Short mmCIF file of the C-alpha atoms (twelve columns), coordinates in Angstrom:
data_MODEL
# 
_entry.id   MODEL 
# 
loop_
_atom_site.group_PDB 
_atom_site.id 
_atom_site.type_symbol 
_atom_site.label_atom_id 
_atom_site.label_alt_id 
_atom_site.label_comp_id 
_atom_site.label_asym_id 
_atom_site.label_seq_id 
_atom_site.Cartn_x 
_atom_site.Cartn_y 
_atom_site.Cartn_z 
_atom_site.pdbx_PDB_model_num 
ATOM 1   C CA . MET A 1   -0.019  0.028  -0.025 1 
ATOM 2   C CA . ARG A 2   1.312   3.403  -0.972 1 
ATOM 3   C CA . PRO A 3   1.892   5.969  1.806  1 
ATOM 4   C CA . ILE A 4   -0.527  8.572  0.226  1 
ATOM 5   C CA . LYS A 5   -3.318  5.966  0.004  1 
ATOM 6   C CA . ALA A 6   -2.865  4.948  3.593  1 
ATOM 7   C CA . PHE A 7   -2.959  8.651  4.617  1 
ATOM 8   C CA . LYS A 8   -6.239  9.196  2.706  1 
ATOM 9   C CA . LEU A 9   -7.737  6.225  4.366  1 
ATOM 10  C CA . VAL A 10  -6.799  7.407  7.918  1 
ATOM 11  C CA . LYS A 11  -8.047  10.876 7.077  1 
ATOM 12  C CA . TYR A 12  -11.439 9.558  5.924  1 
ATOM 13  C CA . PHE A 13  -11.661 7.255  8.969  1 
ATOM 14  C CA . LEU A 14  -11.024 10.282 11.360 1 
ATOM 15  C CA . ILE A 15  -13.591 12.476 9.570  1 
ATOM 16  C CA . PHE A 16  -16.277 9.779  9.656  1 
ATOM 17  C CA . SER A 17  -15.471 9.068  13.273 1 
ATOM 18  C CA . PHE A 18  -15.744 12.703 14.249 1 
ATOM 19  C CA . PHE A 19  -19.194 13.191 12.557 1 
ATOM 20  C CA . TYR A 20  -20.503 9.748  13.945 1 
ATOM 21  C CA . VAL A 21  -19.613 10.696 17.453 1 
ATOM 22  C CA . GLY A 22  -20.959 14.257 17.026 1 
ATOM 23  C CA . LEU A 23  -24.285 13.164 15.604 1 
ATOM 24  C CA . ASN A 24  -24.843 10.310 18.059 1 
ATOM 25  C CA . ASN A 25  -24.063 12.488 21.143 1 
ATOM 26  C CA . ASN A 26  -27.358 12.932 23.073 1 
ATOM 27  C CA . PRO A 27  -26.870 15.731 25.672 1 
ATOM 28  C CA . ALA A 28  -29.760 14.225 27.543 1 
ATOM 29  C CA . HIS A 29  -29.530 10.856 29.373 1 
ATOM 30  C CA . ALA A 30  -32.335 9.139  27.527 1 
ATOM 31  C CA . SER A 31  -30.498 5.926  27.264 1 
ATOM 32  C CA . ASP A 32  -29.228 6.068  30.869 1 
ATOM 33  C CA . CYS A 33  -32.626 6.267  32.391 1 
ATOM 34  C CA . GLU A 34  -34.123 2.850  32.316 1 
ATOM 35  C CA . ASN A 35  -36.931 3.508  34.699 1 
ATOM 36  C CA . TRP A 36  -38.023 6.932  33.316 1 
ATOM 37  C CA . VAL A 37  -40.775 8.967  34.916 1 
ATOM 38  C CA . ALA A 38  -41.229 11.609 32.030 1 
ATOM 39  C CA . LYS A 39  -40.291 11.911 28.367 1 
ATOM 40  C CA . LEU A 40  -39.936 15.227 26.498 1 
ATOM 41  C CA . GLN A 41  -42.465 15.145 23.611 1 
ATOM 42  C CA . SER A 42  -41.709 18.616 22.145 1 
ATOM 43  C CA . SER A 43  -39.831 21.666 23.054 1 
ATOM 44  C CA . GLN A 44  -39.265 25.247 21.724 1 
ATOM 45  C CA . GLY A 45  -36.320 27.192 22.771 1 
ATOM 46  C CA . SER A 46  -34.051 26.118 25.638 1 
ATOM 47  C CA . VAL A 47  -34.971 23.203 27.830 1 
ATOM 48  C CA . GLN A 48  -32.421 21.790 30.261 1 
ATOM 49  C CA . VAL A 49  -32.033 19.089 32.802 1 
ATOM 50  C CA . ARG A 50  -29.882 18.686 35.989 1 
ATOM 51  C CA . GLN A 51  -29.650 14.863 36.599 1 
ATOM 52  C CA . LYS A 52  -30.069 13.584 40.034 1 
ATOM 53  C CA . ASN A 53  -27.470 10.686 39.630 1 
ATOM 54  C CA . THR A 54  -24.488 12.795 38.769 1 
ATOM 55  C CA . ASP A 55  -21.818 13.457 41.330 1 
ATOM 56  C CA . ARG A 56  -22.315 16.633 43.571 1 
ATOM 57  C CA . LYS A 57  -19.247 18.460 41.939 1 
ATOM 58  C CA . ASN A 58  -20.452 17.938 38.388 1 
ATOM 59  C CA . LYS A 59  -24.209 18.921 38.798 1 
ATOM 60  C CA . GLN A 60  -24.635 21.223 35.790 1 
ATOM 61  C CA . TRP A 61  -27.449 21.965 33.485 1 
ATOM 62  C CA . THR A 62  -27.502 20.034 30.082 1 
ATOM 63  C CA . ASN A 63  -29.585 20.856 27.032 1 
ATOM 64  C CA . VAL A 64  -32.240 18.174 26.145 1 
ATOM 65  C CA . LYS A 65  -33.842 17.192 22.823 1 
ATOM 66  C CA . ARG A 66  -36.995 15.509 21.924 1 
ATOM 67  C CA . ASN A 67  -37.723 11.947 23.277 1 
ATOM 68  C CA . ALA A 68  -35.268 12.564 26.249 1 
ATOM 69  C CA . ALA A 69  -36.178 10.429 29.242 1 
ATOM 70  C CA . PHE A 70  -36.007 11.683 32.772 1 
ATOM 71  C CA . CYS A 71  -35.566 9.796  36.064 1 
ATOM 72  C CA . LYS A 72  -36.955 10.326 39.542 1 
ATOM 73  C CA . GLY A 73  -35.240 13.277 41.113 1 
ATOM 74  C CA . ASP A 74  -34.072 14.950 37.909 1 
ATOM 75  C CA . VAL A 75  -34.726 18.761 37.704 1 
ATOM 76  C CA . LEU A 76  -36.024 20.234 34.484 1 
ATOM 77  C CA . ARG A 77  -35.967 23.961 33.579 1 
ATOM 78  C CA . VAL A 78  -37.572 25.859 30.685 1 
ATOM 79  C CA . GLN A 79  -35.670 29.062 29.872 1 
ATOM 80  C CA . GLU A 80  -36.999 32.470 28.813 1 
ATOM 81  C CA . ASN A 81  -39.080 32.436 25.637 1 
ATOM 82  C CA . SER A 82  -39.239 28.594 25.685 1 
ATOM 83  C CA . ARG A 83  -41.854 25.904 26.211 1 
ATOM 84  C CA . ALA A 84  -41.940 22.129 26.731 1 
ATOM 85  C CA . ALA A 85  -44.581 19.362 26.618 1 
ATOM 86  C CA . LEU A 86  -43.898 16.158 28.597 1 
ATOM 87  C CA . LEU A 87  -45.631 12.771 28.881 1 
ATOM 88  C CA . LEU A 88  -45.430 11.562 32.405 1 
ATOM 89  C CA . LYS A 89  -45.251 7.862  33.279 1 
ATOM 90  C CA . ASN A 90  -48.827 7.932  34.487 1 
ATOM 91  C CA . ASP A 91  -50.044 9.062  30.944 1 
ATOM 92  C CA . THR A 92  -50.472 12.691 32.135 1 
ATOM 93  C CA . ILE A 93  -49.571 15.371 29.547 1 
ATOM 94  C CA . LEU A 94  -47.656 18.220 31.236 1 
ATOM 95  C CA . ARG A 95  -46.931 21.489 29.428 1 
ATOM 96  C CA . LEU A 96  -44.502 23.826 30.825 1 
ATOM 97  C CA . ASN A 97  -44.369 27.527 30.107 1 
ATOM 98  C CA . GLN A 98  -41.215 29.740 30.067 1 
ATOM 99  C CA . ASN A 99  -39.149 30.213 33.116 1 
ATOM 100 C CA . THR A 100 -40.465 27.011 34.837 1 
ATOM 101 C CA . THR A 101 -38.526 24.732 36.952 1 
ATOM 102 C CA . ILE A 102 -39.889 21.209 38.115 1 
ATOM 103 C CA . THR A 103 -38.623 18.220 39.912 1 
ATOM 104 C CA . PHE A 104 -39.760 14.752 39.178 1 
ATOM 105 C CA . THR A 105 -40.515 13.460 42.621 1 
ATOM 106 C CA . ASN A 106 -42.785 10.301 42.346 1 
ATOM 107 C CA . LEU A 107 -44.529 9.033  39.271 1 
ATOM 108 C CA . THR A 108 -45.615 5.459  39.668 1 
ATOM 109 C CA . PRO A 109 -48.776 3.933  38.520 1 
ATOM 110 C CA . ASP A 110 -49.549 2.259  41.888 1 
ATOM 111 C CA . LYS A 111 -49.026 5.277  44.086 1 
ATOM 112 C CA . PRO A 112 -50.204 8.845  43.894 1 
ATOM 113 C CA . SER A 113 -48.061 10.750 41.472 1 
ATOM 114 C CA . VAL A 114 -46.094 13.724 42.788 1 
ATOM 115 C CA . VAL A 115 -44.259 16.530 40.851 1 
ATOM 116 C CA . SER A 116 -42.615 19.617 42.487 1 
ATOM 117 C CA . ILE A 117 -42.928 22.920 40.746 1 
ATOM 118 C CA . ASN A 118 -40.318 25.308 42.038 1 
ATOM 119 C CA . GLU A 119 -41.327 28.233 39.840 1 
ATOM 120 C CA . GLY A 120 -43.231 28.877 36.631 1 
ATOM 121 C CA . ILE A 121 -46.476 27.531 35.098 1 
ATOM 122 C CA . GLY A 122 -47.455 23.923 34.493 1 
ATOM 123 C CA . HIS A 123 -50.630 22.780 32.662 1 
ATOM 124 C CA . PHE A 124 -51.575 19.263 33.601 1 
ATOM 125 C CA . ILE A 125 -53.955 17.140 31.495 1 
ATOM 126 C CA . SER A 126 -54.850 13.850 32.974 1 
ATOM 127 C CA . ARG A 127 -57.579 11.586 31.508 1 
ATOM 128 C CA . ILE A 128 -57.184 8.923  34.072 1 
ATOM 129 C CA . LYS A 129 -58.993 9.294  37.490 1 
ATOM 130 C CA . ALA A 130 -55.979 8.867  39.848 1 
ATOM 131 C CA . ALA A 131 -54.489 10.755 42.608 1 
ATOM 132 C CA . PHE A 132 -52.091 13.490 41.573 1 
ATOM 133 C CA . GLU A 133 -50.119 15.863 43.867 1 
ATOM 134 C CA . VAL A 134 -48.300 19.114 42.903 1 
ATOM 135 C CA . ILE A 135 -45.808 20.446 45.471 1 
ATOM 136 C CA . THR A 136 -44.969 24.106 45.460 1 
ATOM 137 C CA . PRO A 137 -42.836 26.192 47.774 1 
ATOM 138 C CA . PHE A 138 -46.108 27.746 49.124 1 
ATOM 139 C CA . ILE A 139 -48.806 25.230 48.996 1 
ATOM 140 C CA . ASN A 140 -49.482 21.693 47.832 1 
ATOM 141 C CA . ALA A 141 -52.402 20.566 45.526 1 
ATOM 142 C CA . ALA A 142 -54.073 17.218 45.365 1 
ATOM 143 C CA . ILE A 143 -56.051 16.575 42.299 1 
ATOM 144 C CA . GLU A 144 -57.919 13.509 40.871 1 
ATOM 145 C CA . GLY A 145 -58.095 12.958 36.998 1 
ATOM 146 C CA . THR A 146 -58.778 16.267 35.566 1 
ATOM 147 C CA . GLU A 147 -57.231 19.324 33.669 1 
ATOM 148 C CA . PHE A 148 -55.595 21.985 35.793 1 
ATOM 149 C CA . VAL A 149 -52.992 24.745 35.801 1 
ATOM 150 C CA . VAL A 150 -50.469 25.471 38.586 1 
ATOM 151 C CA . SER A 151 -48.614 28.798 38.705 1 
ATOM 152 C CA . VAL A 152 -45.760 29.635 41.012 1 
ATOM 153 C CA . ASN A 153 -44.310 33.092 41.301 1 
ATOM 154 C CA . LYS A 154 -41.346 33.894 43.542 1 
# 
């Protein structure tokens, strides 16, 4: 094999590897979360997650994309001029407005579902009659199978 031909092969291999890794790098941890509690169905603007299962020194916000899965304890924030729609494990649809931060507390089919809204607006649509609790810094709401909006201003 001539040296020029070998150089071209190495060059093409490196270029292919770079694009393959770059395109398959999912900033969210959808594949890491086997027992997911929520999935991002759609988003506009900047939506970020801070994962619960990362070490304390490395807890940073990471951008998420469509179909990202979230685990119990993850914190999700929707930035200025942004929106997000999520499907929760209990088949509830949750729409989040801009400047909203939530924590996925407990979303299991056999127990009452719990979501914490730290700030912002959440629009919940639940077609199944089941206990659902929303925790805020000021008050807690317990709802059974309906559509409701929770707004938290600091």
